[in-house]
Amino acid sequence: MMESGIPLCSTCGEQLGLSPKGEVFVACHECNYPICRDCVEYEIKEGRNACIRCGNPYSDDDRGVAVVGVEASENHTTVTAHEAGIHARNVSTVSTVDSEYMDDSGNPIWKNRVESWKDKKNKKKQTAKKEKKETAIPPEQQMEEKTETADAAQPLSRVVPLPKSQLSPYRTIIIVRLIILAFFFHYRVTNPVDSAVGMWLTSVICEIWFAFSWVLDQFPKWTPINRETYIDRLSARFEREGEPSELAAVDFFVSTVDPLKEPPLITGNTVLSILAVDYPVDKVSCYVSDDGAAMLTFEALVETAEFARKWVPFCKKFSIEPRAPEFYFSQKIDYLKDKIQPSFVKERRAMKRDYEEYKVRMNALVAKAQKTPEEGWTMADGTPWPGNNTRDHPGMIQVFLGNTGAQDIEGNELPRLVYVSREKRPGYQHHKKAGAENALIRVSAVLTNAPFILNLDCDHYVNNSKAIREAMCFLMDPQVGRDVCYVQFPQRFDGIDKSDRYANRNTVFFDVNMKGLDGIQGPVYVGTGCVFNRQALYGYSPSTVPTLPKTSSSCSWCGSCCCCCPKKKPAKEKDLLEIYRDAKREELDAAIFNLREIDNYDEHERSLLISQMSFEKTFGLSSVFIESTLMENGGVPESANSSTLIKEAIHVISCGYEEKTAWGKEIGWIYGSVTEDILTGFKMHCRGWRSIYCMPLRPAFKGSAPINLSDRLHQVLRWALGSVEIFLSRHCPLWYGFKGGRLKWLQRLAYINTIVYPFTSLPLVAYCLLPAICLLTGKFIIPTLSNLASVLFLGLFLSIIVTSVLELRWSGVSIEALWRNEQFWVIGGVSAHLFAVFQGFLKMLAGVDTNFTVTAKAADDTEFGELYIIKWTTVLIPPTTILIVNLVGVVAGFSDAINSGYEAWGPLFGKVFFSFWVILHLYPFLKGLMGRQNRTPTIVVLWSVLLASVFSLVWVKIDPFVNSNDASTVAQGCIAIDC
């Protein structure tokens, strides 16, 4: 707030001014969002005739002045950084202004400098406007430009809501199911089973938790949507014929650790698919992070860069899909379809031969790397490999393609390919994948500084060469992309059998849950196949949301005053308080944003200003990197020296660079969990960003899934452990991020679901054991059913079925995929999730950390051969025990019914039904234990029948359910008739 008491504009930092009535200017009377008259008029001229906070349209009365000659058009033009002028983005609360940098009046000491710079800039704008008026444009040329602008300014994407015929019944059945659940639990609680109180109470507690889990999972799917993109309009707007491409640059991140578990051939295919992507080559840079400092990875990239000189022009010449050679040559389709060039067959054969030679060289490197020499690895020039000690080595960067002058065989430029291995020293915490990704952020910011970042796992290749254009339809749209932090693509996988026994495809999650989240605040970040806005990773808030300052009343635990929020005040008074409280913060935001355009300051003054704003405390001690964070549209200064940039890039990946900074706490990939993806996306959504889910018809990326049961369970264990870690941290969605109300409630429910689902394993294990206990003891968890109870049970089962059917209808998911998902929910719940809960508490309470091995990325030569390999681990023990106990219980139940007579068959039906429910859900696990593909081995069937028969006979002979009195009576009867 200025000395005069007039609030400041949240967009440009100037005073709001007064209305014609002499009152403080208010643009929108609905939300009182602080924005000045000039900024309102600018928004309307750009076609945005609505409040950027609440969305209500402006009126003449709201603006306090009539705007003449301005019409709100549906066709909006692109807003560039120069056109936006001093409309600044907001900065996250991690950057604070210390009191020592303020003068007596409470203003920053550098404020006068910024004000004088603004005056100079305004004079330049006025001069430019006069020059434009003097140069008249011919009418014919104006008509042509208007036509081109009208074609190019159409929306780049649109939301496709679900038809009411699908969505209305879906919502109705959700409400009906909720009502039925309320009556069901009323019946269960008011009708205890006196003969089995312990089992009844356990079952009721389990059922209440299952209902709670269902609410968390179901209601975030309340408003599912689909989206359409228009790539042709993107090209018309940013790739005009005869002009340089204006598409935004993209930095690709590929992370790898151990080349013996993540084969270099797979990583090489991922890199090749990136280099051959359908995007301007000068806008693409590929950074490969070798967190294991393996010479094998380095040499594999050398071979990959050489082969790319042939592969990239071949792909672009013949529009090859996919552009990963291993998967292109292995697909079983007619490769001549849609090919019209006669030379294609000849060049394809030659390229396939070149690729086979490339594979031989890669395999030779892998074979050579199997045994490490005693003296360590040496490079081609005879010098020792710097990464011989993987835990103690310097940072390494090597640029293979791009500005090195390497061109393809046709003389065309290639995208940049950079090898990065961050420094590692004993005694430093390196934070695994999250730390490696943050190192790539800094390296890429120094070398290329693209405004957008796409991260991929080493086994996820680009399956759709136009995938980046799909993402740009959202991120480069001036209306849609203003508050989008990332565009998430679904994960699709190769190498999975048709039945998808272990639900590796996660179809229900990617085609149902993520579509639902897209209708709220956006999908969660799932670790790969995601295009980020670099500014969002830096911890900035979106320009459409005002930044709230960090106050002394913030909780040290949650940082958001969730437990000590003040009482609500009247709306107008509260809004005014927020305006006054945010005023000084807005001044700082505007100054930070505009520093990059201050040309009259020398380097000493610029570094002084940056220091005053505590940027070094946030981003680290690198002036080059800090300057890059201020460039919203990215890019590297033309005067930058490449050797100097490389030295600076080495500096920003040193071990101690992140110490006493906000890296991993508020900016970049967030530390504190092995599932850093969920945590990183959650922090962005809490700042007010939203994300977008993009599902092109041709899958954008494809990867290799862990294919056998053991690897799949260990993968699920890692995810569940990360969720438990978040639950036990200060970032738990139950209490974090309430200040400001930027996280929508349904979105919060979705995040709560992502961190509490592992705890469902405890009631699930108990519920899966209850049927067997009922069969073995002759008791049951449900009393004799009345007519009302029968209706409730029937209604509950029908509502479950109808909900699933309606989900299948609007999502397009198959029944088999839904059933596989349901089965693996039980398998993972009673095994991996259970271990994750105990390991999570051990880690937090006792400090016992669990080291996970990297999931293998390649299978054996036999198709689906690895699917049927069982690697025995402790994770397999709980589901195996549950299976055996239920099988024994079924045998015992039938034996008791045969022994007791026909009146025992009625109660047996309910018990056996629940037991079979457990066995059917665990059937893929049972089949996995057998280890065969299409049929159960005959010897297993014979032994199973034999053991079941013997057990039944022994059970009938022992007859444990007959009490001692009955047994004595029977014995006396036998004696009386001399038996």
PDB file of N, CA and C in Angstrom, residues 844-920:
ATOM      1  N   MET A 844       9.781 -43.189   9.410  1.00  0.00           N
ATOM      2  CA  MET A 844       9.521 -41.925  10.078  1.00  0.00           C
ATOM      3  C   MET A 844       9.819 -41.986  11.565  1.00  0.00           C
ATOM      4  N   LEU A 845       9.527 -43.133  12.199  1.00  0.00           N
ATOM      5  CA  LEU A 845       9.688 -43.225  13.646  1.00  0.00           C
ATOM      6  C   LEU A 845      11.063 -43.719  14.060  1.00  0.00           C
ATOM      7  N   ALA A 846      11.587 -44.717  13.321  1.00  0.00           N
ATOM      8  CA  ALA A 846      12.867 -45.322  13.698  1.00  0.00           C
ATOM      9  C   ALA A 846      14.006 -44.930  12.775  1.00  0.00           C
ATOM     10  N   GLY A 847      13.707 -44.219  11.707  1.00  0.00           N
ATOM     11  CA  GLY A 847      14.762 -43.803  10.785  1.00  0.00           C
ATOM     12  C   GLY A 847      15.306 -44.920   9.924  1.00  0.00           C
ATOM     13  N   VAL A 848      14.572 -46.020   9.799  1.00  0.00           N
ATOM     14  CA  VAL A 848      15.002 -47.147   8.980  1.00  0.00           C
ATOM     15  C   VAL A 848      14.565 -46.899   7.548  1.00  0.00           C
ATOM     16  N   ASP A 849      15.507 -46.657   6.653  1.00  0.00           N
ATOM     17  CA  ASP A 849      15.198 -46.365   5.264  1.00  0.00           C
ATOM     18  C   ASP A 849      15.278 -47.639   4.442  1.00  0.00           C
ATOM     19  N   THR A 850      14.419 -47.744   3.449  1.00  0.00           N
ATOM     20  CA  THR A 850      14.391 -48.909   2.568  1.00  0.00           C
ATOM     21  C   THR A 850      14.954 -48.526   1.221  1.00  0.00           C
ATOM     22  N   ASN A 851      15.962 -49.237   0.782  1.00  0.00           N
ATOM     23  CA  ASN A 851      16.555 -48.979  -0.531  1.00  0.00           C
ATOM     24  C   ASN A 851      15.867 -49.851  -1.568  1.00  0.00           C
ATOM     25  N   PHE A 852      15.364 -49.221  -2.614  1.00  0.00           N
ATOM     26  CA  PHE A 852      14.665 -49.945  -3.669  1.00  0.00           C
ATOM     27  C   PHE A 852      15.587 -50.167  -4.848  1.00  0.00           C
ATOM     28  N   THR A 853      15.499 -51.325  -5.417  1.00  0.00           N
ATOM     29  CA  THR A 853      16.235 -51.598  -6.649  1.00  0.00           C
ATOM     30  C   THR A 853      15.437 -51.080  -7.825  1.00  0.00           C
ATOM     31  N   VAL A 854      16.122 -50.683  -8.872  1.00  0.00           N
ATOM     32  CA  VAL A 854      15.464 -50.170 -10.067  1.00  0.00           C
ATOM     33  C   VAL A 854      14.729 -51.303 -10.762  1.00  0.00           C
ATOM     34  N   THR A 855      13.511 -51.034 -11.170  1.00  0.00           N
ATOM     35  CA  THR A 855      12.724 -52.039 -11.876  1.00  0.00           C
ATOM     36  C   THR A 855      13.341 -52.342 -13.230  1.00  0.00           C
ATOM     37  N   ALA A 856      13.477 -53.624 -13.550  1.00  0.00           N
ATOM     38  CA  ALA A 856      14.053 -53.999 -14.838  1.00  0.00           C
ATOM     39  C   ALA A 856      13.168 -53.513 -15.965  1.00  0.00           C
ATOM     40  N   LYS A 857      13.785 -53.057 -17.054  1.00  0.00           N
ATOM     41  CA  LYS A 857      13.042 -52.449 -18.160  1.00  0.00           C
ATOM     42  C   LYS A 857      12.962 -53.342 -19.389  1.00  0.00           C
ATOM     43  N   ALA A 858      13.604 -54.495 -19.396  1.00  0.00           N
ATOM     44  CA  ALA A 858      13.593 -55.338 -20.584  1.00  0.00           C
ATOM     45  C   ALA A 858      13.286 -56.771 -20.190  1.00  0.00           C
ATOM     46  N   ALA A 859      12.553 -57.453 -21.025  1.00  0.00           N
ATOM     47  CA  ALA A 859      12.202 -58.848 -20.774  1.00  0.00           C
ATOM     48  C   ALA A 859      13.117 -59.766 -21.556  1.00  0.00           C
ATOM     49  N   ASP A 860      12.905 -61.080 -21.381  1.00  0.00           N
ATOM     50  CA  ASP A 860      13.684 -62.061 -22.123  1.00  0.00           C
ATOM     51  C   ASP A 860      13.258 -62.066 -23.582  1.00  0.00           C
ATOM     52  N   ASP A 861      13.975 -62.845 -24.381  1.00  0.00           N
ATOM     53  CA  ASP A 861      13.670 -62.894 -25.804  1.00  0.00           C
ATOM     54  C   ASP A 861      12.298 -63.498 -26.069  1.00  0.00           C
ATOM     55  N   THR A 862      11.879 -64.456 -25.240  1.00  0.00           N
ATOM     56  CA  THR A 862      10.579 -65.078 -25.432  1.00  0.00           C
ATOM     57  C   THR A 862       9.470 -64.071 -25.153  1.00  0.00           C
ATOM     58  N   GLU A 863       8.462 -64.053 -26.016  1.00  0.00           N
ATOM     59  CA  GLU A 863       7.371 -63.105 -25.834  1.00  0.00           C
ATOM     60  C   GLU A 863       6.650 -63.375 -24.525  1.00  0.00           C
ATOM     61  N   PHE A 864       6.546 -62.369 -23.705  1.00  0.00           N
ATOM     62  CA  PHE A 864       5.942 -62.441 -22.381  1.00  0.00           C
ATOM     63  C   PHE A 864       6.616 -63.489 -21.502  1.00  0.00           C
ATOM     64  N   GLY A 865       7.871 -63.809 -21.811  1.00  0.00           N
ATOM     65  CA  GLY A 865       8.550 -64.853 -21.045  1.00  0.00           C
ATOM     66  C   GLY A 865       8.721 -64.493 -19.589  1.00  0.00           C
ATOM     67  N   GLU A 866       9.018 -63.241 -19.325  1.00  0.00           N
ATOM     68  CA  GLU A 866       9.276 -62.842 -17.955  1.00  0.00           C
ATOM     69  C   GLU A 866       8.005 -62.748 -17.123  1.00  0.00           C
ATOM     70  N   LEU A 867       6.849 -62.715 -17.793  1.00  0.00           N
ATOM     71  CA  LEU A 867       5.590 -62.623 -17.076  1.00  0.00           C
ATOM     72  C   LEU A 867       5.398 -63.815 -16.138  1.00  0.00           C
ATOM     73  N   TYR A 868       5.967 -64.930 -16.490  1.00  0.00           N
ATOM     74  CA  TYR A 868       5.693 -66.172 -15.772  1.00  0.00           C
ATOM     75  C   TYR A 868       6.870 -66.600 -14.907  1.00  0.00           C
ATOM     76  N   ILE A 869       7.786 -65.673 -14.649  1.00  0.00           N
ATOM     77  CA  ILE A 869       8.900 -65.948 -13.749  1.00  0.00           C
ATOM     78  C   ILE A 869       8.534 -65.416 -12.370  1.00  0.00           C
ATOM     79  N   ILE A 870       8.679 -66.240 -11.355  1.00  0.00           N
ATOM     80  CA  ILE A 870       8.361 -65.846  -9.996  1.00  0.00           C
ATOM     81  C   ILE A 870       9.659 -65.661  -9.218  1.00  0.00           C
ATOM     82  N   LYS A 871       9.826 -64.474  -8.670  1.00  0.00           N
ATOM     83  CA  LYS A 871      10.964 -64.197  -7.805  1.00  0.00           C
ATOM     84  C   LYS A 871      10.411 -64.074  -6.387  1.00  0.00           C
ATOM     85  N   TRP A 872      10.698 -65.044  -5.573  1.00  0.00           N
ATOM     86  CA  TRP A 872      10.102 -65.104  -4.243  1.00  0.00           C
ATOM     87  C   TRP A 872      10.626 -63.977  -3.365  1.00  0.00           C
ATOM     88  N   THR A 873       9.721 -63.202  -2.815  1.00  0.00           N
ATOM     89  CA  THR A 873      10.059 -62.128  -1.891  1.00  0.00           C
ATOM     90  C   THR A 873       9.048 -62.159  -0.746  1.00  0.00           C
ATOM     91  N   THR A 874       9.354 -61.423   0.303  1.00  0.00           N
ATOM     92  CA  THR A 874       8.455 -61.401   1.463  1.00  0.00           C
ATOM     93  C   THR A 874       7.110 -60.765   1.130  1.00  0.00           C
ATOM     94  N   VAL A 875       7.058 -59.962   0.071  1.00  0.00           N
ATOM     95  CA  VAL A 875       5.797 -59.329  -0.310  1.00  0.00           C
ATOM     96  C   VAL A 875       4.761 -60.373  -0.721  1.00  0.00           C
ATOM     97  N   LEU A 876       5.208 -61.539  -1.163  1.00  0.00           N
ATOM     98  CA  LEU A 876       4.283 -62.577  -1.626  1.00  0.00           C
ATOM     99  C   LEU A 876       3.663 -63.371  -0.481  1.00  0.00           C
ATOM    100  N   ILE A 877       4.166 -63.223   0.728  1.00  0.00           N
ATOM    101  CA  ILE A 877       3.709 -64.065   1.831  1.00  0.00           C
ATOM    102  C   ILE A 877       2.260 -63.768   2.231  1.00  0.00           C
ATOM    103  N   PRO A 878       1.861 -62.506   2.474  1.00  0.00           N
ATOM    104  CA  PRO A 878       0.471 -62.264   2.914  1.00  0.00           C
ATOM    105  C   PRO A 878      -0.590 -62.755   1.936  1.00  0.00           C
ATOM    106  N   PRO A 879      -0.508 -62.446   0.635  1.00  0.00           N
ATOM    107  CA  PRO A 879      -1.565 -62.961  -0.248  1.00  0.00           C
ATOM    108  C   PRO A 879      -1.562 -64.477  -0.361  1.00  0.00           C
ATOM    109  N   THR A 880      -0.375 -65.098  -0.298  1.00  0.00           N
ATOM    110  CA  THR A 880      -0.322 -66.560  -0.331  1.00  0.00           C
ATOM    111  C   THR A 880      -1.021 -67.151   0.886  1.00  0.00           C
ATOM    112  N   THR A 881      -0.782 -66.565   2.038  1.00  0.00           N
ATOM    113  CA  THR A 881      -1.425 -67.038   3.269  1.00  0.00           C
ATOM    114  C   THR A 881      -2.935 -66.881   3.189  1.00  0.00           C
ATOM    115  N   ILE A 882      -3.401 -65.730   2.702  1.00  0.00           N
ATOM    116  CA  ILE A 882      -4.844 -65.504   2.587  1.00  0.00           C
ATOM    117  C   ILE A 882      -5.475 -66.507   1.637  1.00  0.00           C
ATOM    118  N   LEU A 883      -4.802 -66.805   0.533  1.00  0.00           N
ATOM    119  CA  LEU A 883      -5.320 -67.796  -0.414  1.00  0.00           C
ATOM    120  C   LEU A 883      -5.457 -69.166   0.240  1.00  0.00           C
ATOM    121  N   ILE A 884      -4.398 -69.607   0.908  1.00  0.00           N
ATOM    122  CA  ILE A 884      -4.412 -70.940   1.513  1.00  0.00           C
ATOM    123  C   ILE A 884      -5.491 -71.040   2.585  1.00  0.00           C
ATOM    124  N   VAL A 885      -5.588 -70.002   3.425  1.00  0.00           N
ATOM    125  CA  VAL A 885      -6.572 -70.025   4.504  1.00  0.00           C
ATOM    126  C   VAL A 885      -7.989 -70.089   3.933  1.00  0.00           C
ATOM    127  N   ASN A 886      -8.261 -69.317   2.868  1.00  0.00           N
ATOM    128  CA  ASN A 886      -9.603 -69.348   2.293  1.00  0.00           C
ATOM    129  C   ASN A 886      -9.897 -70.682   1.606  1.00  0.00           C
ATOM    130  N   LEU A 887      -8.904 -71.264   0.935  1.00  0.00           N
ATOM    131  CA  LEU A 887      -9.117 -72.581   0.325  1.00  0.00           C
ATOM    132  C   LEU A 887      -9.391 -73.633   1.392  1.00  0.00           C
ATOM    133  N   VAL A 888      -8.639 -73.570   2.477  1.00  0.00           N
ATOM    134  CA  VAL A 888      -8.880 -74.507   3.585  1.00  0.00           C
ATOM    135  C   VAL A 888     -10.259 -74.269   4.178  1.00  0.00           C
ATOM    136  N   GLY A 889     -10.643 -72.990   4.303  1.00  0.00           N
ATOM    137  CA  GLY A 889     -11.956 -72.692   4.855  1.00  0.00           C
ATOM    138  C   GLY A 889     -13.089 -73.230   3.997  1.00  0.00           C
ATOM    139  N   VAL A 890     -12.961 -73.113   2.666  1.00  0.00           N
ATOM    140  CA  VAL A 890     -13.993 -73.637   1.767  1.00  0.00           C
ATOM    141  C   VAL A 890     -14.120 -75.146   1.927  1.00  0.00           C
ATOM    142  N   VAL A 891     -12.978 -75.845   1.956  1.00  0.00           N
ATOM    143  CA  VAL A 891     -13.006 -77.297   2.137  1.00  0.00           C
ATOM    144  C   VAL A 891     -13.640 -77.658   3.471  1.00  0.00           C
ATOM    145  N   ALA A 892     -13.264 -76.912   4.520  1.00  0.00           N
ATOM    146  CA  ALA A 892     -13.819 -77.185   5.849  1.00  0.00           C
ATOM    147  C   ALA A 892     -15.316 -76.911   5.879  1.00  0.00           C
ATOM    148  N   GLY A 893     -15.767 -75.843   5.219  1.00  0.00           N
ATOM    149  CA  GLY A 893     -17.183 -75.523   5.216  1.00  0.00           C
ATOM    150  C   GLY A 893     -18.018 -76.594   4.528  1.00  0.00           C
ATOM    151  N   PHE A 894     -17.562 -77.062   3.361  1.00  0.00           N
ATOM    152  CA  PHE A 894     -18.301 -78.119   2.670  1.00  0.00           C
ATOM    153  C   PHE A 894     -18.271 -79.419   3.459  1.00  0.00           C
ATOM    154  N   SER A 895     -17.162 -79.708   4.069  1.00  0.00           N
ATOM    155  CA  SER A 895     -17.070 -80.933   4.870  1.00  0.00           C
ATOM    156  C   SER A 895     -18.042 -80.887   6.038  1.00  0.00           C
ATOM    157  N   ASP A 896     -18.129 -79.739   6.690  1.00  0.00           N
ATOM    158  CA  ASP A 896     -19.051 -79.599   7.821  1.00  0.00           C
ATOM    159  C   ASP A 896     -20.495 -79.697   7.366  1.00  0.00           C
ATOM    160  N   ALA A 897     -20.803 -79.108   6.170  1.00  0.00           N
ATOM    161  CA  ALA A 897     -22.177 -79.176   5.661  1.00  0.00           C
ATOM    162  C   ALA A 897     -22.565 -80.619   5.341  1.00  0.00           C
ATOM    163  N   ILE A 898     -21.638 -81.368   4.731  1.00  0.00           N
ATOM    164  CA  ILE A 898     -21.914 -82.774   4.418  1.00  0.00           C
ATOM    165  C   ILE A 898     -22.140 -83.563   5.691  1.00  0.00           C
ATOM    166  N   ASN A 899     -21.387 -83.237   6.732  1.00  0.00           N
ATOM    167  CA  ASN A 899     -21.472 -83.968   7.989  1.00  0.00           C
ATOM    168  C   ASN A 899     -22.712 -83.587   8.782  1.00  0.00           C
ATOM    169  N   SER A 900     -23.209 -82.322   8.626  1.00  0.00           N
ATOM    170  CA  SER A 900     -24.305 -81.832   9.467  1.00  0.00           C
ATOM    171  C   SER A 900     -25.676 -82.045   8.849  1.00  0.00           C
ATOM    172  N   GLY A 901     -25.783 -82.255   7.566  1.00  0.00           N
ATOM    173  CA  GLY A 901     -27.075 -82.446   6.953  1.00  0.00           C
ATOM    174  C   GLY A 901     -27.509 -81.253   6.128  1.00  0.00           C
ATOM    175  N   TYR A 902     -28.709 -81.375   5.513  1.00  0.00           N
ATOM    176  CA  TYR A 902     -29.138 -80.362   4.543  1.00  0.00           C
ATOM    177  C   TYR A 902     -29.408 -79.008   5.190  1.00  0.00           C
ATOM    178  N   GLU A 903     -29.771 -78.976   6.500  1.00  0.00           N
ATOM    179  CA  GLU A 903     -30.075 -77.688   7.126  1.00  0.00           C
ATOM    180  C   GLU A 903     -28.834 -76.792   7.239  1.00  0.00           C
ATOM    181  N   ALA A 904     -27.641 -77.343   7.089  1.00  0.00           N
ATOM    182  CA  ALA A 904     -26.413 -76.539   7.192  1.00  0.00           C
ATOM    183  C   ALA A 904     -26.032 -75.887   5.868  1.00  0.00           C
ATOM    184  N   TRP A 905     -26.689 -76.268   4.759  1.00  0.00           N
ATOM    185  CA  TRP A 905     -26.289 -75.722   3.455  1.00  0.00           C
ATOM    186  C   TRP A 905     -26.725 -74.278   3.265  1.00  0.00           C
ATOM    187  N   GLY A 906     -27.820 -73.874   3.892  1.00  0.00           N
ATOM    188  CA  GLY A 906     -28.270 -72.478   3.771  1.00  0.00           C
ATOM    189  C   GLY A 906     -27.255 -71.487   4.323  1.00  0.00           C
ATOM    190  N   PRO A 907     -26.872 -71.610   5.610  1.00  0.00           N
ATOM    191  CA  PRO A 907     -25.848 -70.698   6.147  1.00  0.00           C
ATOM    192  C   PRO A 907     -24.521 -70.794   5.415  1.00  0.00           C
ATOM    193  N   LEU A 908     -24.235 -71.975   4.848  1.00  0.00           N
ATOM    194  CA  LEU A 908     -22.961 -72.140   4.156  1.00  0.00           C
ATOM    195  C   LEU A 908     -22.871 -71.259   2.922  1.00  0.00           C
ATOM    196  N   PHE A 909     -23.997 -70.999   2.270  1.00  0.00           N
ATOM    197  CA  PHE A 909     -23.970 -70.265   1.012  1.00  0.00           C
ATOM    198  C   PHE A 909     -23.356 -68.874   1.183  1.00  0.00           C
ATOM    199  N   GLY A 910     -23.816 -68.117   2.205  1.00  0.00           N
ATOM    200  CA  GLY A 910     -23.294 -66.774   2.419  1.00  0.00           C
ATOM    201  C   GLY A 910     -21.806 -66.766   2.726  1.00  0.00           C
ATOM    202  N   LYS A 911     -21.381 -67.744   3.550  1.00  0.00           N
ATOM    203  CA  LYS A 911     -19.965 -67.795   3.918  1.00  0.00           C
ATOM    204  C   LYS A 911     -19.093 -68.113   2.706  1.00  0.00           C
ATOM    205  N   VAL A 912     -19.513 -69.107   1.924  1.00  0.00           N
ATOM    206  CA  VAL A 912     -18.726 -69.512   0.759  1.00  0.00           C
ATOM    207  C   VAL A 912     -18.706 -68.401  -0.287  1.00  0.00           C
ATOM    208  N   PHE A 913     -19.815 -67.648  -0.400  1.00  0.00           N
ATOM    209  CA  PHE A 913     -19.863 -66.556  -1.367  1.00  0.00           C
ATOM    210  C   PHE A 913     -18.739 -65.548  -1.100  1.00  0.00           C
ATOM    211  N   PHE A 914     -18.591 -65.130   0.161  1.00  0.00           N
ATOM    212  CA  PHE A 914     -17.542 -64.170   0.492  1.00  0.00           C
ATOM    213  C   PHE A 914     -16.155 -64.768   0.317  1.00  0.00           C
ATOM    214  N   SER A 915     -16.021 -66.019   0.618  1.00  0.00           N
ATOM    215  CA  SER A 915     -14.723 -66.672   0.453  1.00  0.00           C
ATOM    216  C   SER A 915     -14.347 -66.769  -1.024  1.00  0.00           C
ATOM    217  N   PHE A 916     -15.312 -67.083  -1.861  1.00  0.00           N
ATOM    218  CA  PHE A 916     -15.044 -67.135  -3.300  1.00  0.00           C
ATOM    219  C   PHE A 916     -14.746 -65.736  -3.858  1.00  0.00           C
ATOM    220  N   TRP A 917     -15.358 -64.707  -3.264  1.00  0.00           N
ATOM    221  CA  TRP A 917     -15.048 -63.331  -3.662  1.00  0.00           C
ATOM    222  C   TRP A 917     -13.560 -63.050  -3.487  1.00  0.00           C
ATOM    223  N   VAL A 918     -13.010 -63.503  -2.369  1.00  0.00           N
ATOM    224  CA  VAL A 918     -11.581 -63.317  -2.096  1.00  0.00           C
ATOM    225  C   VAL A 918     -10.743 -64.115  -3.078  1.00  0.00           C
ATOM    226  N   ILE A 919     -11.115 -65.377  -3.304  1.00  0.00           N
ATOM    227  CA  ILE A 919     -10.311 -66.243  -4.170  1.00  0.00           C
ATOM    228  C   ILE A 919     -10.320 -65.743  -5.614  1.00  0.00           C
ATOM    229  N   LEU A 920     -11.483 -65.277  -6.091  1.00  0.00           N
ATOM    230  CA  LEU A 920     -11.557 -64.760  -7.461  1.00  0.00           C
ATOM    231  C   LEU A 920     -10.683 -63.514  -7.647  1.00  0.00           C
TER     232      LEU A 920
END
